[in-house]
Amino acid sequence: MRRLALVLAASVLVLTGCGALPRHDPEVTFYANGKTIRIEPTIYCDLEGSNCAEKNPPGTLRVPPGEVVQISVDGQLADGLWEVVCVYENAARVQEGCTSPLLGKGENYTYTLAVPDDSDQLLRIEVHEAAGAVLETGQPLMRGSWVVDVTR
């Protein structure tokens, strides 16, 4: 009986210790041109959008002109609000931007990013996670950013 009590006590300590492990930062997966990269945030803040830290360098992904990029976020991001922002170069070599609608709320785990024209070249892709705080304009404050620099 005493031995069983010791085993149970040790099990409780192990389980308690496992619960105390820090959660990893959310990851985002980008897929294009037959290649997949999975990255952690470049910048990540607390829930209120403060106490930010630069975490990881941007990822790199080869995306030919006109190709789509499939983006998948983990559950932690999908449960909140997130968006995709991009910079691309059009046929006239002018840089333009794009922004997805706000996604998430447990409904959106994926997004397909497509440039307007087949000759447009993506240059940069960012996934932004909204924080719990809101700016004076009513827009959500950014909590995290996952950045991919695109190569041709």
PDB file of N, CA and C in Angstrom, residues 17-92:
ATOM      1  N   GLY A  17       4.515  18.719 -13.312  1.00  0.00           N
ATOM      2  CA  GLY A  17       5.662  19.281 -14.020  1.00  0.00           C
ATOM      3  C   GLY A  17       5.398  19.434 -15.499  1.00  0.00           C
ATOM      4  N   CYS A  18       4.710  18.467 -16.098  1.00  0.00           N
ATOM      5  CA  CYS A  18       4.389  18.556 -17.529  1.00  0.00           C
ATOM      6  C   CYS A  18       3.474  19.731 -17.810  1.00  0.00           C
ATOM      7  N   GLY A  19       2.540  19.985 -16.912  1.00  0.00           N
ATOM      8  CA  GLY A  19       1.634  21.110 -17.112  1.00  0.00           C
ATOM      9  C   GLY A  19       2.336  22.446 -16.996  1.00  0.00           C
ATOM     10  N   ALA A  20       3.478  22.475 -16.332  1.00  0.00           N
ATOM     11  CA  ALA A  20       4.196  23.726 -16.134  1.00  0.00           C
ATOM     12  C   ALA A  20       5.135  24.049 -17.300  1.00  0.00           C
ATOM     13  N   LEU A  21       5.263  23.120 -18.251  1.00  0.00           N
ATOM     14  CA  LEU A  21       6.133  23.387 -19.391  1.00  0.00           C
ATOM     15  C   LEU A  21       5.598  24.568 -20.193  1.00  0.00           C
ATOM     16  N   PRO A  22       6.489  25.448 -20.645  1.00  0.00           N
ATOM     17  CA  PRO A  22       6.020  26.595 -21.422  1.00  0.00           C
ATOM     18  C   PRO A  22       5.465  26.155 -22.768  1.00  0.00           C
ATOM     19  N   ARG A  23       4.408  26.800 -23.207  1.00  0.00           N
ATOM     20  CA  ARG A  23       3.849  26.517 -24.528  1.00  0.00           C
ATOM     21  C   ARG A  23       4.770  27.121 -25.570  1.00  0.00           C
ATOM     22  N   HIS A  24       4.896  26.447 -26.673  1.00  0.00           N
ATOM     23  CA  HIS A  24       5.728  26.998 -27.741  1.00  0.00           C
ATOM     24  C   HIS A  24       4.949  28.094 -28.463  1.00  0.00           C
ATOM     25  N   ASP A  25       5.682  28.967 -29.122  1.00  0.00           N
ATOM     26  CA  ASP A  25       5.031  30.012 -29.909  1.00  0.00           C
ATOM     27  C   ASP A  25       4.290  29.362 -31.071  1.00  0.00           C
ATOM     28  N   PRO A  26       3.181  29.953 -31.502  1.00  0.00           N
ATOM     29  CA  PRO A  26       2.439  29.395 -32.636  1.00  0.00           C
ATOM     30  C   PRO A  26       3.313  29.367 -33.886  1.00  0.00           C
ATOM     31  N   GLU A  27       3.051  28.406 -34.753  1.00  0.00           N
ATOM     32  CA  GLU A  27       3.781  28.277 -36.007  1.00  0.00           C
ATOM     33  C   GLU A  27       2.837  28.455 -37.185  1.00  0.00           C
ATOM     34  N   VAL A  28       3.401  28.920 -38.298  1.00  0.00           N
ATOM     35  CA  VAL A  28       2.646  29.099 -39.529  1.00  0.00           C
ATOM     36  C   VAL A  28       3.372  28.335 -40.632  1.00  0.00           C
ATOM     37  N   THR A  29       2.610  27.650 -41.469  1.00  0.00           N
ATOM     38  CA  THR A  29       3.160  26.882 -42.583  1.00  0.00           C
ATOM     39  C   THR A  29       2.836  27.589 -43.891  1.00  0.00           C
ATOM     40  N   PHE A  30       3.843  27.714 -44.742  1.00  0.00           N
ATOM     41  CA  PHE A  30       3.702  28.313 -46.067  1.00  0.00           C
ATOM     42  C   PHE A  30       4.079  27.257 -47.103  1.00  0.00           C
ATOM     43  N   TYR A  31       3.259  27.116 -48.155  1.00  0.00           N
ATOM     44  CA  TYR A  31       3.524  26.118 -49.190  1.00  0.00           C
ATOM     45  C   TYR A  31       3.403  26.777 -50.562  1.00  0.00           C
ATOM     46  N   ALA A  32       4.440  26.622 -51.379  1.00  0.00           N
ATOM     47  CA  ALA A  32       4.417  27.129 -52.757  1.00  0.00           C
ATOM     48  C   ALA A  32       5.474  26.397 -53.568  1.00  0.00           C
ATOM     49  N   ASN A  33       5.192  26.213 -54.832  1.00  0.00           N
ATOM     50  CA  ASN A  33       6.179  25.675 -55.765  1.00  0.00           C
ATOM     51  C   ASN A  33       6.736  24.324 -55.292  1.00  0.00           C
ATOM     52  N   GLY A  34       5.891  23.517 -54.649  1.00  0.00           N
ATOM     53  CA  GLY A  34       6.301  22.189 -54.199  1.00  0.00           C
ATOM     54  C   GLY A  34       7.125  22.164 -52.925  1.00  0.00           C
ATOM     55  N   LYS A  35       7.308  23.301 -52.272  1.00  0.00           N
ATOM     56  CA  LYS A  35       8.103  23.370 -51.045  1.00  0.00           C
ATOM     57  C   LYS A  35       7.253  23.881 -49.889  1.00  0.00           C
ATOM     58  N   THR A  36       7.546  23.372 -48.704  1.00  0.00           N
ATOM     59  CA  THR A  36       6.850  23.783 -47.487  1.00  0.00           C
ATOM     60  C   THR A  36       7.869  24.285 -46.475  1.00  0.00           C
ATOM     61  N   ILE A  37       7.551  25.416 -45.841  1.00  0.00           N
ATOM     62  CA  ILE A  37       8.341  25.868 -44.701  1.00  0.00           C
ATOM     63  C   ILE A  37       7.386  26.115 -43.539  1.00  0.00           C
ATOM     64  N   ARG A  38       7.857  25.849 -42.348  1.00  0.00           N
ATOM     65  CA  ARG A  38       7.084  26.075 -41.122  1.00  0.00           C
ATOM     66  C   ARG A  38       7.930  26.986 -40.256  1.00  0.00           C
ATOM     67  N   ILE A  39       7.371  28.135 -39.887  1.00  0.00           N
ATOM     68  CA  ILE A  39       8.167  29.105 -39.136  1.00  0.00           C
ATOM     69  C   ILE A  39       7.467  29.536 -37.850  1.00  0.00           C
ATOM     70  N   GLU A  40       8.287  29.980 -36.912  1.00  0.00           N
ATOM     71  CA  GLU A  40       7.812  30.577 -35.666  1.00  0.00           C
ATOM     72  C   GLU A  40       7.806  32.087 -35.856  1.00  0.00           C
ATOM     73  N   PRO A  41       7.205  32.841 -34.944  1.00  0.00           N
ATOM     74  CA  PRO A  41       7.063  34.285 -35.151  1.00  0.00           C
ATOM     75  C   PRO A  41       8.401  35.025 -35.215  1.00  0.00           C
ATOM     76  N   THR A  42       8.400  36.049 -36.051  1.00  0.00           N
ATOM     77  CA  THR A  42       9.540  36.953 -36.149  1.00  0.00           C
ATOM     78  C   THR A  42       9.513  37.911 -34.967  1.00  0.00           C
ATOM     79  N   ILE A  43       8.321  38.390 -34.646  1.00  0.00           N
ATOM     80  CA  ILE A  43       8.084  39.253 -33.483  1.00  0.00           C
ATOM     81  C   ILE A  43       6.875  38.684 -32.743  1.00  0.00           C
ATOM     82  N   TYR A  44       6.956  38.644 -31.406  1.00  0.00           N
ATOM     83  CA  TYR A  44       5.828  38.138 -30.636  1.00  0.00           C
ATOM     84  C   TYR A  44       5.690  38.947 -29.358  1.00  0.00           C
ATOM     85  N   CYS A  45       4.458  39.300 -29.012  1.00  0.00           N
ATOM     86  CA  CYS A  45       4.153  40.140 -27.847  1.00  0.00           C
ATOM     87  C   CYS A  45       3.233  39.382 -26.895  1.00  0.00           C
ATOM     88  N   ASP A  46       2.961  39.977 -25.735  1.00  0.00           N
ATOM     89  CA  ASP A  46       2.004  39.373 -24.818  1.00  0.00           C
ATOM     90  C   ASP A  46       0.585  39.611 -25.340  1.00  0.00           C
ATOM     91  N   LEU A  47      -0.405  39.120 -24.616  1.00  0.00           N
ATOM     92  CA  LEU A  47      -1.801  39.198 -25.084  1.00  0.00           C
ATOM     93  C   LEU A  47      -2.299  40.620 -25.312  1.00  0.00           C
ATOM     94  N   GLU A  48      -1.735  41.585 -24.580  1.00  0.00           N
ATOM     95  CA  GLU A  48      -2.165  42.980 -24.733  1.00  0.00           C
ATOM     96  C   GLU A  48      -1.428  43.695 -25.862  1.00  0.00           C
ATOM     97  N   GLY A  49      -0.486  42.999 -26.522  1.00  0.00           N
ATOM     98  CA  GLY A  49       0.266  43.619 -27.612  1.00  0.00           C
ATOM     99  C   GLY A  49       1.450  44.436 -27.137  1.00  0.00           C
ATOM    100  N   SER A  50       1.878  44.240 -25.892  1.00  0.00           N
ATOM    101  CA  SER A  50       3.065  44.935 -25.377  1.00  0.00           C
ATOM    102  C   SER A  50       4.114  43.887 -25.007  1.00  0.00           C
ATOM    103  N   ASN A  51       5.214  44.323 -24.446  1.00  0.00           N
ATOM    104  CA  ASN A  51       6.310  43.405 -24.101  1.00  0.00           C
ATOM    105  C   ASN A  51       6.685  42.522 -25.283  1.00  0.00           C
ATOM    106  N   CYS A  52       6.986  43.172 -26.401  1.00  0.00           N
ATOM    107  CA  CYS A  52       7.309  42.467 -27.641  1.00  0.00           C
ATOM    108  C   CYS A  52       8.777  42.081 -27.684  1.00  0.00           C
ATOM    109  N   ALA A  53       9.048  40.982 -28.364  1.00  0.00           N
ATOM    110  CA  ALA A  53      10.427  40.526 -28.521  1.00  0.00           C
ATOM    111  C   ALA A  53      10.638  40.036 -29.945  1.00  0.00           C
ATOM    112  N   GLU A  54      11.797  40.392 -30.497  1.00  0.00           N
ATOM    113  CA  GLU A  54      12.186  39.817 -31.771  1.00  0.00           C
ATOM    114  C   GLU A  54      12.601  38.383 -31.491  1.00  0.00           C
ATOM    115  N   LYS A  55      11.994  37.443 -32.201  1.00  0.00           N
ATOM    116  CA  LYS A  55      12.188  36.032 -31.882  1.00  0.00           C
ATOM    117  C   LYS A  55      13.029  35.286 -32.909  1.00  0.00           C
ATOM    118  N   ASN A  56      12.630  35.341 -34.177  1.00  0.00           N
ATOM    119  CA  ASN A  56      13.240  34.531 -35.214  1.00  0.00           C
ATOM    120  C   ASN A  56      13.418  35.352 -36.482  1.00  0.00           C
ATOM    121  N   PRO A  57      14.396  34.993 -37.309  1.00  0.00           N
ATOM    122  CA  PRO A  57      14.553  35.693 -38.583  1.00  0.00           C
ATOM    123  C   PRO A  57      13.416  35.298 -39.532  1.00  0.00           C
ATOM    124  N   PRO A  58      13.154  36.108 -40.567  1.00  0.00           N
ATOM    125  CA  PRO A  58      12.139  35.726 -41.552  1.00  0.00           C
ATOM    126  C   PRO A  58      12.514  34.423 -42.253  1.00  0.00           C
ATOM    127  N   GLY A  59      11.492  33.698 -42.668  1.00  0.00           N
ATOM    128  CA  GLY A  59      11.720  32.516 -43.491  1.00  0.00           C
ATOM    129  C   GLY A  59      11.949  32.936 -44.929  1.00  0.00           C
ATOM    130  N   THR A  60      12.356  32.000 -45.767  1.00  0.00           N
ATOM    131  CA  THR A  60      12.571  32.262 -47.185  1.00  0.00           C
ATOM    132  C   THR A  60      11.883  31.171 -47.990  1.00  0.00           C
ATOM    133  N   LEU A  61      11.179  31.578 -49.050  1.00  0.00           N
ATOM    134  CA  LEU A  61      10.467  30.627 -49.888  1.00  0.00           C
ATOM    135  C   LEU A  61      10.526  31.090 -51.335  1.00  0.00           C
ATOM    136  N   ARG A  62      10.815  30.159 -52.246  1.00  0.00           N
ATOM    137  CA  ARG A  62      10.841  30.474 -53.675  1.00  0.00           C
ATOM    138  C   ARG A  62       9.424  30.397 -54.218  1.00  0.00           C
ATOM    139  N   VAL A  63       8.991  31.512 -54.824  1.00  0.00           N
ATOM    140  CA  VAL A  63       7.647  31.578 -55.408  1.00  0.00           C
ATOM    141  C   VAL A  63       7.770  32.229 -56.794  1.00  0.00           C
ATOM    142  N   PRO A  64       7.576  31.479 -57.876  1.00  0.00           N
ATOM    143  CA  PRO A  64       7.634  32.064 -59.214  1.00  0.00           C
ATOM    144  C   PRO A  64       6.503  33.076 -59.419  1.00  0.00           C
ATOM    145  N   PRO A  65       6.647  33.987 -60.394  1.00  0.00           N
ATOM    146  CA  PRO A  65       5.594  34.977 -60.674  1.00  0.00           C
ATOM    147  C   PRO A  65       4.233  34.314 -60.903  1.00  0.00           C
ATOM    148  N   GLY A  66       3.199  34.936 -60.337  1.00  0.00           N
ATOM    149  CA  GLY A  66       1.833  34.476 -60.543  1.00  0.00           C
ATOM    150  C   GLY A  66       1.410  33.268 -59.734  1.00  0.00           C
ATOM    151  N   GLU A  67       2.335  32.640 -59.012  1.00  0.00           N
ATOM    152  CA  GLU A  67       2.013  31.439 -58.238  1.00  0.00           C
ATOM    153  C   GLU A  67       1.290  31.785 -56.941  1.00  0.00           C
ATOM    154  N   VAL A  68       0.429  30.884 -56.497  1.00  0.00           N
ATOM    155  CA  VAL A  68      -0.270  31.067 -55.225  1.00  0.00           C
ATOM    156  C   VAL A  68       0.581  30.499 -54.093  1.00  0.00           C
ATOM    157  N   VAL A  69       0.315  30.983 -52.883  1.00  0.00           N
ATOM    158  CA  VAL A  69       0.949  30.459 -51.675  1.00  0.00           C
ATOM    159  C   VAL A  69      -0.169  30.022 -50.744  1.00  0.00           C
ATOM    160  N   GLN A  70      -0.092  28.797 -50.286  1.00  0.00           N
ATOM    161  CA  GLN A  70      -1.061  28.294 -49.328  1.00  0.00           C
ATOM    162  C   GLN A  70      -0.485  28.488 -47.932  1.00  0.00           C
ATOM    163  N   ILE A  71      -1.306  29.038 -47.053  1.00  0.00           N
ATOM    164  CA  ILE A  71      -0.878  29.373 -45.697  1.00  0.00           C
ATOM    165  C   ILE A  71      -1.777  28.632 -44.718  1.00  0.00           C
ATOM    166  N   SER A  72      -1.157  28.013 -43.732  1.00  0.00           N
ATOM    167  CA  SER A  72      -1.894  27.278 -42.713  1.00  0.00           C
ATOM    168  C   SER A  72      -1.381  27.691 -41.342  1.00  0.00           C
ATOM    169  N   VAL A  73      -2.299  27.999 -40.434  1.00  0.00           N
ATOM    170  CA  VAL A  73      -1.924  28.414 -39.086  1.00  0.00           C
ATOM    171  C   VAL A  73      -2.327  27.339 -38.082  1.00  0.00           C
ATOM    172  N   ASP A  74      -1.629  27.313 -36.946  1.00  0.00           N
ATOM    173  CA  ASP A  74      -2.001  26.326 -35.932  1.00  0.00           C
ATOM    174  C   ASP A  74      -3.235  26.803 -35.159  1.00  0.00           C
ATOM    175  N   GLY A  75      -3.768  25.925 -34.321  1.00  0.00           N
ATOM    176  CA  GLY A  75      -5.012  26.198 -33.615  1.00  0.00           C
ATOM    177  C   GLY A  75      -4.993  27.429 -32.742  1.00  0.00           C
ATOM    178  N   GLN A  76      -3.852  27.729 -32.137  1.00  0.00           N
ATOM    179  CA  GLN A  76      -3.756  28.901 -31.270  1.00  0.00           C
ATOM    180  C   GLN A  76      -4.043  30.177 -32.069  1.00  0.00           C
ATOM    181  N   LEU A  77      -3.524  30.257 -33.291  1.00  0.00           N
ATOM    182  CA  LEU A  77      -3.801  31.417 -34.142  1.00  0.00           C
ATOM    183  C   LEU A  77      -5.229  31.381 -34.664  1.00  0.00           C
ATOM    184  N   ALA A  78      -5.668  30.220 -35.108  1.00  0.00           N
ATOM    185  CA  ALA A  78      -6.993  30.100 -35.713  1.00  0.00           C
ATOM    186  C   ALA A  78      -8.114  30.430 -34.733  1.00  0.00           C
ATOM    187  N   ASP A  79      -7.877  30.231 -33.448  1.00  0.00           N
ATOM    188  CA  ASP A  79      -8.903  30.551 -32.452  1.00  0.00           C
ATOM    189  C   ASP A  79      -9.070  32.055 -32.253  1.00  0.00           C
ATOM    190  N   GLY A  80      -8.037  32.823 -32.565  1.00  0.00           N
ATOM    191  CA  GLY A  80      -8.103  34.281 -32.438  1.00  0.00           C
ATOM    192  C   GLY A  80      -8.370  34.921 -33.784  1.00  0.00           C
ATOM    193  N   LEU A  81      -7.844  36.123 -33.983  1.00  0.00           N
ATOM    194  CA  LEU A  81      -7.970  36.822 -35.265  1.00  0.00           C
ATOM    195  C   LEU A  81      -6.592  36.937 -35.910  1.00  0.00           C
ATOM    196  N   TRP A  82      -6.543  36.710 -37.225  1.00  0.00           N
ATOM    197  CA  TRP A  82      -5.284  36.827 -37.950  1.00  0.00           C
ATOM    198  C   TRP A  82      -5.571  37.297 -39.373  1.00  0.00           C
ATOM    199  N   GLU A  83      -4.520  37.816 -40.013  1.00  0.00           N
ATOM    200  CA  GLU A  83      -4.645  38.276 -41.391  1.00  0.00           C
ATOM    201  C   GLU A  83      -3.345  38.026 -42.129  1.00  0.00           C
ATOM    202  N   VAL A  84      -3.433  38.057 -43.456  1.00  0.00           N
ATOM    203  CA  VAL A  84      -2.263  37.913 -44.317  1.00  0.00           C
ATOM    204  C   VAL A  84      -2.045  39.241 -45.026  1.00  0.00           C
ATOM    205  N   VAL A  85      -0.799  39.697 -45.022  1.00  0.00           N
ATOM    206  CA  VAL A  85      -0.416  40.939 -45.696  1.00  0.00           C
ATOM    207  C   VAL A  85       0.714  40.579 -46.659  1.00  0.00           C
ATOM    208  N   CYS A  86       0.711  41.181 -47.852  1.00  0.00           N
ATOM    209  CA  CYS A  86       1.787  40.877 -48.788  1.00  0.00           C
ATOM    210  C   CYS A  86       2.260  42.134 -49.506  1.00  0.00           C
ATOM    211  N   VAL A  87       3.470  42.038 -50.055  1.00  0.00           N
ATOM    212  CA  VAL A  87       4.013  43.040 -50.957  1.00  0.00           C
ATOM    213  C   VAL A  87       4.373  42.293 -52.229  1.00  0.00           C
ATOM    214  N   TYR A  88       3.967  42.825 -53.373  1.00  0.00           N
ATOM    215  CA  TYR A  88       4.309  42.202 -54.648  1.00  0.00           C
ATOM    216  C   TYR A  88       4.688  43.281 -55.652  1.00  0.00           C
ATOM    217  N   GLU A  89       5.346  42.860 -56.714  1.00  0.00           N
ATOM    218  CA  GLU A  89       5.754  43.770 -57.780  1.00  0.00           C
ATOM    219  C   GLU A  89       4.931  43.433 -59.014  1.00  0.00           C
ATOM    220  N   ASN A  90       4.264  44.454 -59.582  1.00  0.00           N
ATOM    221  CA  ASN A  90       3.437  44.209 -60.760  1.00  0.00           C
ATOM    222  C   ASN A  90       4.289  44.228 -62.032  1.00  0.00           C
ATOM    223  N   ALA A  91       3.663  44.058 -63.187  1.00  0.00           N
ATOM    224  CA  ALA A  91       4.376  43.995 -64.468  1.00  0.00           C
ATOM    225  C   ALA A  91       5.145  45.277 -64.760  1.00  0.00           C
ATOM    226  N   ALA A  92       4.676  46.407 -64.245  1.00  0.00           N
ATOM    227  CA  ALA A  92       5.350  47.693 -64.450  1.00  0.00           C
ATOM    228  C   ALA A  92       6.477  47.905 -63.424  1.00  0.00           C
TER     229      ALA A  92
END
